[in-house]
Coordinates of C-alpha atoms and ligand atoms in Angstrom, one line a residue:
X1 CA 60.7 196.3 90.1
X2 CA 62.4 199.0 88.7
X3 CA 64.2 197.3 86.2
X4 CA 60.7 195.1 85.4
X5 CA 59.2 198.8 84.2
X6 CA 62.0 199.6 82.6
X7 CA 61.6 196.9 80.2
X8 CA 58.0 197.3 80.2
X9 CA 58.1 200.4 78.8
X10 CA 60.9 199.2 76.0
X11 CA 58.4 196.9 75.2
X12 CA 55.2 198.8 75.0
X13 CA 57.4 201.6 72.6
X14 CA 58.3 198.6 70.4
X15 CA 54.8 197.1 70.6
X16 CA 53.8 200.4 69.6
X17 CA 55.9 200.9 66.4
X18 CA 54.9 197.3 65.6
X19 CA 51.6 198.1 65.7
X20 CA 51.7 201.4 63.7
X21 CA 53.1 200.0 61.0
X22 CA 51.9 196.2 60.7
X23 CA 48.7 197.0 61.5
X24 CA 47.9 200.3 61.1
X25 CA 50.1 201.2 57.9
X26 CA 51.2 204.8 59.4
X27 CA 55.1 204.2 57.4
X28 CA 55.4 207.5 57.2
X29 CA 54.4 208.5 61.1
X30 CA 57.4 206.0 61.9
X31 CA 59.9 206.6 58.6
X32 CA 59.4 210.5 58.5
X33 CA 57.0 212.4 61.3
X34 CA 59.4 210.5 64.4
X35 CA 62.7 210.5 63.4
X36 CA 62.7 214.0 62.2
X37 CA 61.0 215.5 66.0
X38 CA 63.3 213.1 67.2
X39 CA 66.5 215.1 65.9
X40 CA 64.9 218.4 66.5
X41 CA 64.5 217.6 70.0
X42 CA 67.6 215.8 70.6
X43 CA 69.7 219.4 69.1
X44 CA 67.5 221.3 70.5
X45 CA 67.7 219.9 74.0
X46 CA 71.4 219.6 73.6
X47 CA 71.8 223.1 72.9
X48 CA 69.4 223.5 76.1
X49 CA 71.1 221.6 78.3
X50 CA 74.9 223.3 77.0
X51 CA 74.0 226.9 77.2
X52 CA 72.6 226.2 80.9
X53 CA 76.0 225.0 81.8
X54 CA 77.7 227.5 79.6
X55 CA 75.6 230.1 81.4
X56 CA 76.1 229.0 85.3
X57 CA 78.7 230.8 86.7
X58 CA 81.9 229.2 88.0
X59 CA 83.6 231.7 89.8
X60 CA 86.5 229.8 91.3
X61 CA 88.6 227.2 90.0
X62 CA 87.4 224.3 91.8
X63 CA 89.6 220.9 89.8
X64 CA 88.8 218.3 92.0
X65 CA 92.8 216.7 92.3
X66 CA 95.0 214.0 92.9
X67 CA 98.2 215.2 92.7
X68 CA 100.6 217.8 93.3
X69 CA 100.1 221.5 92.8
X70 CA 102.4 223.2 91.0
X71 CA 104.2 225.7 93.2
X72 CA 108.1 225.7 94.1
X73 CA 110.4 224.6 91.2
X74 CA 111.8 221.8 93.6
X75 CA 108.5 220.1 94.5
X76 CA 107.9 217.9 91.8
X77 CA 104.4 218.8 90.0
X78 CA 101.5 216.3 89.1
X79 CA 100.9 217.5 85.8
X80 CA 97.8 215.8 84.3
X81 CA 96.4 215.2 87.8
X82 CA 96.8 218.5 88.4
X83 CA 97.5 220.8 85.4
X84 CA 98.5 224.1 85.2
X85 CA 98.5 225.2 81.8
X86 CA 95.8 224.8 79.1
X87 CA 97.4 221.5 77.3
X88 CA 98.1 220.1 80.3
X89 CA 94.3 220.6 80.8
X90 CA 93.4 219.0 77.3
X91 CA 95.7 216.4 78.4
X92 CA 94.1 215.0 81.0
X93 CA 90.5 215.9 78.8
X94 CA 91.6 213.9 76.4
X95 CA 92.4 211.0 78.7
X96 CA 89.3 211.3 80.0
X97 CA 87.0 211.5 76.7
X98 CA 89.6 208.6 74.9
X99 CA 90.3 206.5 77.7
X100 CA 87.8 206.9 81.2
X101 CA 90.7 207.5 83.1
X102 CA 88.9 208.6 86.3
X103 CA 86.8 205.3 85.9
X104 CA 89.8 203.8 85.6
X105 CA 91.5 204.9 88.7
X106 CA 87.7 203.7 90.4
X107 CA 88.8 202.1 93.5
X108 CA 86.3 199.8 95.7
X109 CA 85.7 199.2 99.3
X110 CA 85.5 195.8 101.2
X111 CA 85.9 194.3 104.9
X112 CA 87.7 190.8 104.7
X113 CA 89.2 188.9 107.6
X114 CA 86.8 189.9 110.2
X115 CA 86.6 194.1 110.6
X116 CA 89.5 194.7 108.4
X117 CA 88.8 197.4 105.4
X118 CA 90.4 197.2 102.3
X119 CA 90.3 199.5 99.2
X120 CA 91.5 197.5 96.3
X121 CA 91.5 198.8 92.1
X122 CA 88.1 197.7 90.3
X123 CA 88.6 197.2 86.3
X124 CA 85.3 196.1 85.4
X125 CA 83.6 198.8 85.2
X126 CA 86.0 200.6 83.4
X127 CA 86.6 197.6 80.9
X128 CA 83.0 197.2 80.3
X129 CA 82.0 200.8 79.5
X130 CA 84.9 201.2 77.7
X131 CA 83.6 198.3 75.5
X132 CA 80.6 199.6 75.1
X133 CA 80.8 203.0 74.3
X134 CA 83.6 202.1 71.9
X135 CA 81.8 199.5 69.7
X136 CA 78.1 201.8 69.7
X137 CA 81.2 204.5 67.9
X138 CA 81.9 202.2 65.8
X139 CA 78.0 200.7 65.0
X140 CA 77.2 204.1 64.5
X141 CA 80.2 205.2 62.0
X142 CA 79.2 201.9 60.1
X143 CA 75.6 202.8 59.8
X144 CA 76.7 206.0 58.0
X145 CA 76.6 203.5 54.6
X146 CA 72.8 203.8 55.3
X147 CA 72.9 207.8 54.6
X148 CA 75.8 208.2 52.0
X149 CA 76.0 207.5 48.3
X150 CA 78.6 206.6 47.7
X151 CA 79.8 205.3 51.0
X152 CA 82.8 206.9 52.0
X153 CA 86.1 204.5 51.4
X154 CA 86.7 204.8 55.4
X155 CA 83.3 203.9 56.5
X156 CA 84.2 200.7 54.0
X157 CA 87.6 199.8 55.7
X158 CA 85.9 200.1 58.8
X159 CA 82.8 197.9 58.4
X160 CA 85.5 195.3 56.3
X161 CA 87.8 195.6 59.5
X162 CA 84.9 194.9 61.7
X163 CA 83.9 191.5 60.0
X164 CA 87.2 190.6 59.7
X165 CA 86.7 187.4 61.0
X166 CA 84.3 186.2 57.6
X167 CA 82.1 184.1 59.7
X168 CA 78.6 184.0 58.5
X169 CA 76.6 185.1 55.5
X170 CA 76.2 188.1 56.0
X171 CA 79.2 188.3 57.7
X172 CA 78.9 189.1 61.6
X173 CA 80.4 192.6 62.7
X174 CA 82.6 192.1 65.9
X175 CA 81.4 195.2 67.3
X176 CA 77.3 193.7 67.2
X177 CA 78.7 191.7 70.0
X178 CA 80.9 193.5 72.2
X179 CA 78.0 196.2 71.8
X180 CA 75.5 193.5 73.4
X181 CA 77.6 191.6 75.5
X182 CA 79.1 194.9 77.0
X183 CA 75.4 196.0 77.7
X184 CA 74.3 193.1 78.8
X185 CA 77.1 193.0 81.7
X186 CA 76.4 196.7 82.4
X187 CA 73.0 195.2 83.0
X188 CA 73.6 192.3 85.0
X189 CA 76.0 194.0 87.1
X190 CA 73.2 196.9 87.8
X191 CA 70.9 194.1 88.9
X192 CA 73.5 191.5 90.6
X193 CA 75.4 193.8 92.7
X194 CA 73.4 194.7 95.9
X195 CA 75.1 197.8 96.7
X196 CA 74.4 198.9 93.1
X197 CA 70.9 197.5 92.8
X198 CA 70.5 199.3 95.9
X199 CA 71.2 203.0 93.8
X200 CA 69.7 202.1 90.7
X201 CA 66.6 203.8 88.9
X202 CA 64.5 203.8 86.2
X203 CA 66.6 206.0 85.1
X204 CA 69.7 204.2 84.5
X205 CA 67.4 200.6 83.7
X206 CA 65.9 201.8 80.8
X207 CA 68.8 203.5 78.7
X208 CA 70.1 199.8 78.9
X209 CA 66.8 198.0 77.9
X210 CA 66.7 200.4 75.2
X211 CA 70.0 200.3 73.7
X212 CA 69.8 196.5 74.3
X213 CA 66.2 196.7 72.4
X214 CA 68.1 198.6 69.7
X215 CA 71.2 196.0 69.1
X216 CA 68.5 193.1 68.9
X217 CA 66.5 194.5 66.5
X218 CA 69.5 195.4 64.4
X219 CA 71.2 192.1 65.0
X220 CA 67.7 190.0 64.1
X221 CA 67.6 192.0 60.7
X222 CA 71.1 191.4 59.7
X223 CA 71.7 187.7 60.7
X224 CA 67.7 186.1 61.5
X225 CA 65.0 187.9 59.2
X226 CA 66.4 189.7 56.1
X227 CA 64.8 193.0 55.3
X228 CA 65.0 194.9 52.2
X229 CA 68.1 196.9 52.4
X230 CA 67.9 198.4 49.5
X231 CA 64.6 200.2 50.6
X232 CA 65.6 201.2 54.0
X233 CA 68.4 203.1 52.0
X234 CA 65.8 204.7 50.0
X235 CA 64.6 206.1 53.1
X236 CA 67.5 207.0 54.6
X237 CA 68.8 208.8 52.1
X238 CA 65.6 210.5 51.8
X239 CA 65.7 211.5 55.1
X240 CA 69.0 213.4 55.0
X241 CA 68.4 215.0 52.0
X242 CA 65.0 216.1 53.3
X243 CA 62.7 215.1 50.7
X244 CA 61.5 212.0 52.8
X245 CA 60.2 209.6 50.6
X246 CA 58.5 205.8 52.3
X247 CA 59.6 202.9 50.0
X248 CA 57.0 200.0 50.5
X249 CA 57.8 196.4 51.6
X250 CA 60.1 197.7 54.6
X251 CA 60.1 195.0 56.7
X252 CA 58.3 196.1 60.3
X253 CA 61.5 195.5 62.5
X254 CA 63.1 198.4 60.9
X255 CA 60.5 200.7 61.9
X256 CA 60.7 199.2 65.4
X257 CA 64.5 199.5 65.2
X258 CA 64.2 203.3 64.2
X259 CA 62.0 203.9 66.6
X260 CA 63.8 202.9 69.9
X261 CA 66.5 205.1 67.9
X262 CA 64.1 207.7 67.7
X263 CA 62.8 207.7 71.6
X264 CA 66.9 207.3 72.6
X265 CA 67.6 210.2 70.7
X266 CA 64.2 212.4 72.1
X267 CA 65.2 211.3 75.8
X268 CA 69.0 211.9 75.5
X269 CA 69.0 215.5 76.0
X270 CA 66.6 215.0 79.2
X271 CA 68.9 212.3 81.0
X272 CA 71.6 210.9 82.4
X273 CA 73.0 210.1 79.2
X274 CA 74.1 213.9 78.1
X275 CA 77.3 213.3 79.8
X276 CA 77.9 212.5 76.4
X277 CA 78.1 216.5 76.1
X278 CA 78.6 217.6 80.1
X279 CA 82.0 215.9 80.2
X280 CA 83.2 218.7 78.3
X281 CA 81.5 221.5 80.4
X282 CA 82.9 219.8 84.2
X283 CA 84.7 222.3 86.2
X284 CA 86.2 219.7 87.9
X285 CA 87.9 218.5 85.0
X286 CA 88.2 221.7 82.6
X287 CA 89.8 223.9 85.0
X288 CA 93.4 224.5 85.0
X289 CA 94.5 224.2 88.4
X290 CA 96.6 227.7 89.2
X291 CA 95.1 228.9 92.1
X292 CA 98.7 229.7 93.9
X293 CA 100.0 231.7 90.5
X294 CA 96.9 233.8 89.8
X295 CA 94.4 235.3 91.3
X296 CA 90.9 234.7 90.4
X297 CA 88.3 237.2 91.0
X298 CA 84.5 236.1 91.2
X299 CA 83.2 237.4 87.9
X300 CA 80.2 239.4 88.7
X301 CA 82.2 240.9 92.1
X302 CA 81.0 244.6 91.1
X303 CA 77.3 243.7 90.6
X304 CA 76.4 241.6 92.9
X305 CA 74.5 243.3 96.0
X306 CA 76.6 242.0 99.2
X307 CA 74.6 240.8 102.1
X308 CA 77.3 239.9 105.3
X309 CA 76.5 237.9 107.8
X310 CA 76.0 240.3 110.3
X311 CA 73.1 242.5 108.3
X312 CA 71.7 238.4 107.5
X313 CA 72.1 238.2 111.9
X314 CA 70.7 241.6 112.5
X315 CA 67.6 240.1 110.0
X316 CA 66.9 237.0 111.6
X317 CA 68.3 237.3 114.9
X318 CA 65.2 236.9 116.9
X319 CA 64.2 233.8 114.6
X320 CA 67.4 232.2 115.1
X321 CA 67.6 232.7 119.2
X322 CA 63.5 231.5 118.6
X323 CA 64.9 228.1 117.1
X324 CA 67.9 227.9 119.5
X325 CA 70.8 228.7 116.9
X326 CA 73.8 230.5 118.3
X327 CA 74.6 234.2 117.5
X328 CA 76.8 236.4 117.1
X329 CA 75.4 239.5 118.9
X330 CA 72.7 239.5 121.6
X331 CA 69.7 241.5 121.4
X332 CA 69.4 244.5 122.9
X333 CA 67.4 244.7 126.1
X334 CA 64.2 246.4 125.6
X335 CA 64.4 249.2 128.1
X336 CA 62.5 248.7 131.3
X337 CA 59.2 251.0 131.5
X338 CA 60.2 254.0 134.0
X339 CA 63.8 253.3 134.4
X340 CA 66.7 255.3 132.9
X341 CA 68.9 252.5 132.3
X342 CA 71.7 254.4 129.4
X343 CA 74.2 254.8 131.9
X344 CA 74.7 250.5 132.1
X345 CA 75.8 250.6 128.1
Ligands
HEM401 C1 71.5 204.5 68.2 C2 71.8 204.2 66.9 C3 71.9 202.7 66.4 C4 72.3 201.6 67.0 C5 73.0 201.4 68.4 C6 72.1 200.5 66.1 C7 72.5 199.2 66.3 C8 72.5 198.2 65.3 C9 73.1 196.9 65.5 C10 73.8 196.4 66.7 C11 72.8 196.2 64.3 C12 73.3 194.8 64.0 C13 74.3 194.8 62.9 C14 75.4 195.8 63.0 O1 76.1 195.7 64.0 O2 75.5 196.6 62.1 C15 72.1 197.1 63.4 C16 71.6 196.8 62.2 C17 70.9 197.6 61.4 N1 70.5 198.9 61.7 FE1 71.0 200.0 63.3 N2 71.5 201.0 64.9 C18 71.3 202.4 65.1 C19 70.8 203.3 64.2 C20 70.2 202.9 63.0 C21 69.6 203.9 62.1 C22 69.4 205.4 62.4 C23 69.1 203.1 61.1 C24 68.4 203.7 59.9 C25 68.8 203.6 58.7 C26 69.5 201.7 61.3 C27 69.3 200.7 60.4 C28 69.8 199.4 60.6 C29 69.7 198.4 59.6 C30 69.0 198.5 58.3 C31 70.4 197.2 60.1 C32 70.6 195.9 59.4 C33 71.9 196.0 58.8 C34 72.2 194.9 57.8 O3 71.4 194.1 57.5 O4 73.4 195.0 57.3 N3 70.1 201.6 62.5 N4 71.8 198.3 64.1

């Protein structure tokens, strides 16, 4: 169900852009208007989304490890599981960012022979994400040829490298495929797997219905219907040097195309996908662990207004005893009417 509205809605925003510009001519709604909110609220929610992390506090180191500490010269150390100096730190960053270590190390759960639990490695995931986030790099790189003149003699090499195989007229990239078969495993694997089907929103249904929208779309104007290239440069370039001019004759897949682009770009910020930017801002991961060598003292000690547990008793007591939690200190006994009961303290 959830994946059914998912694609729903990746097919009503489609439908939509089809629509605007087939029908009701608005080019310059979906060439100019869109894709320039878009960016403004894809930075802008970045920025958001960073300074709110930048902002909470993180008063302890809190590395989530797997290995040794450092501490007594003859105990041997773990040092990218658990670093102790800054490049140990962008060591295991950059294992992370480069090569999903942590996925990597993903292990998984089963029962076999009767009761019997075994935890065994799991690659797929790894392999698969890895394939995908590598070739939408490398789409995207490419697609700078759309926004440059002249196109950059790396971007070149690259999209040359990419085709390298010379099949097909224009030839077909390597990376259009890994792109949409990665996705479409990420996808099946989502809605195949029970445990995983069990966890799965709209949330993380629509990303992929959208991205997979967006390869199609790219993939059906390169190799199926040929669109005007030439134009949708015009644009392009138009567009980054902001004096936005709509060629006509554009074919009406681009303007689909650019405005999946366009909605993924707008929702980024606001979803799951700004791990894109939050991998660099985890505590768990950013933090050298040195806990035994230094001492770490909460930042905002001196202002913060302390509130012990025994003034937060003495506040609720009577509500806590009322719902049968235990305390520390029993309330006094109100003194009985007529008696002079001080000398029992
Ligand atoms: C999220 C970003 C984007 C993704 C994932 C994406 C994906 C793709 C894919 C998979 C293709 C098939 C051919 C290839 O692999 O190059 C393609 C083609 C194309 N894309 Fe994109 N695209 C993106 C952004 C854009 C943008 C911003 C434009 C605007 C200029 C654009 C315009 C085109 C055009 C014109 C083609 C046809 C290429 C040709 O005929 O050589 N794309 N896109």
């Amino acid at each position: 169900m959830k994946a059914a509205i998912s694609l729903l809605v990746v097919l009503v925003l489609a439908g939509f852009a089809y629509l605007g510009t087939e029908v009701l001519h608005w080019q310059a709604l979906f060439g100019v208007v869109f894709p320039y909110v878009a960016l403004l609220l894809f930075l802008g929610g970045l920025i958001w989304r960073v300074v709110g992390w930048a902002r909470s506090p993180v008063p302890f180191r809190i590395p989530t490890t797997c290995g040794q500490e450092k501490s007594m010269p003859w105990i041997k150390q773990d040092k990218l599981d658990n670093p102790y100096t800054t490049w140990q730190v962008i060591g295991r960053m950059l294992l992370e960012i480069l090569f999903f270590r942590s996925l990597f190390r993903n292990t998984r759960m089963s029962i076999k022979e009767g009761e019997k639990v075994v935890y065994g490695p799991t690659k797929w995931l790894w392999l698969g994400g890895l394939a995908f986030h590598y070739s939408f790099l490398v789409i995207i790189i490419r697609h700078l040829r759309f926004f440059t003149q002249p196109v950059p003699y790396p971007i070149e090499l690259l999209s040359s490298l990419d085709g390298f195989f010379q099949i097909g007229v224009p030839v077909f990239y390597a990376t259009s495929f890994i792109f949409l078969g990665a996705l479409g495993f990420l996808l099946l694997r989502r809605l195949f797997i029970p445990q995983v089907r069990y966890v799965s929103l709209v949330n993380d249904y629509f990303p992929l219905f959208l991205l997979l929208g967006i390869g199609s779309l790219g993939f059906l104007m390169r190799h199926i219907v040929k669109t005007d290239i030439v134009g949708i440069k015009e644009l392009s370039l138009g567009l980054v040097s902001f004096h936005p001019h709509v060629p006509d004759g554009i074919h009406y897949l681009f303007y689909m195309h650019l405005f999946l682009i366009c909605v993924l770009f707008a929702y980024l910020p606001f979803s799951k996908l700004t791990h894109m930017a939050g991998v660099f801002m985890s505590p768990t991961r950013n933090l050298a662990n040195n806990n035994r060598a230094l001492r770490h003292i909460n930042p905002w000690n001196p202002k913060v207004k302390v509130h012990t547990y025994e003034e937060y008793e003495d506040e609720f007591r009577d509500k806590m005893i009322g719902a049968g939690l235990p305390v520390d200190k029993q309330p006094e006994a109100a003194p009985v009417s007529g008696s002079d009961n001080k000398g029992e303290e």
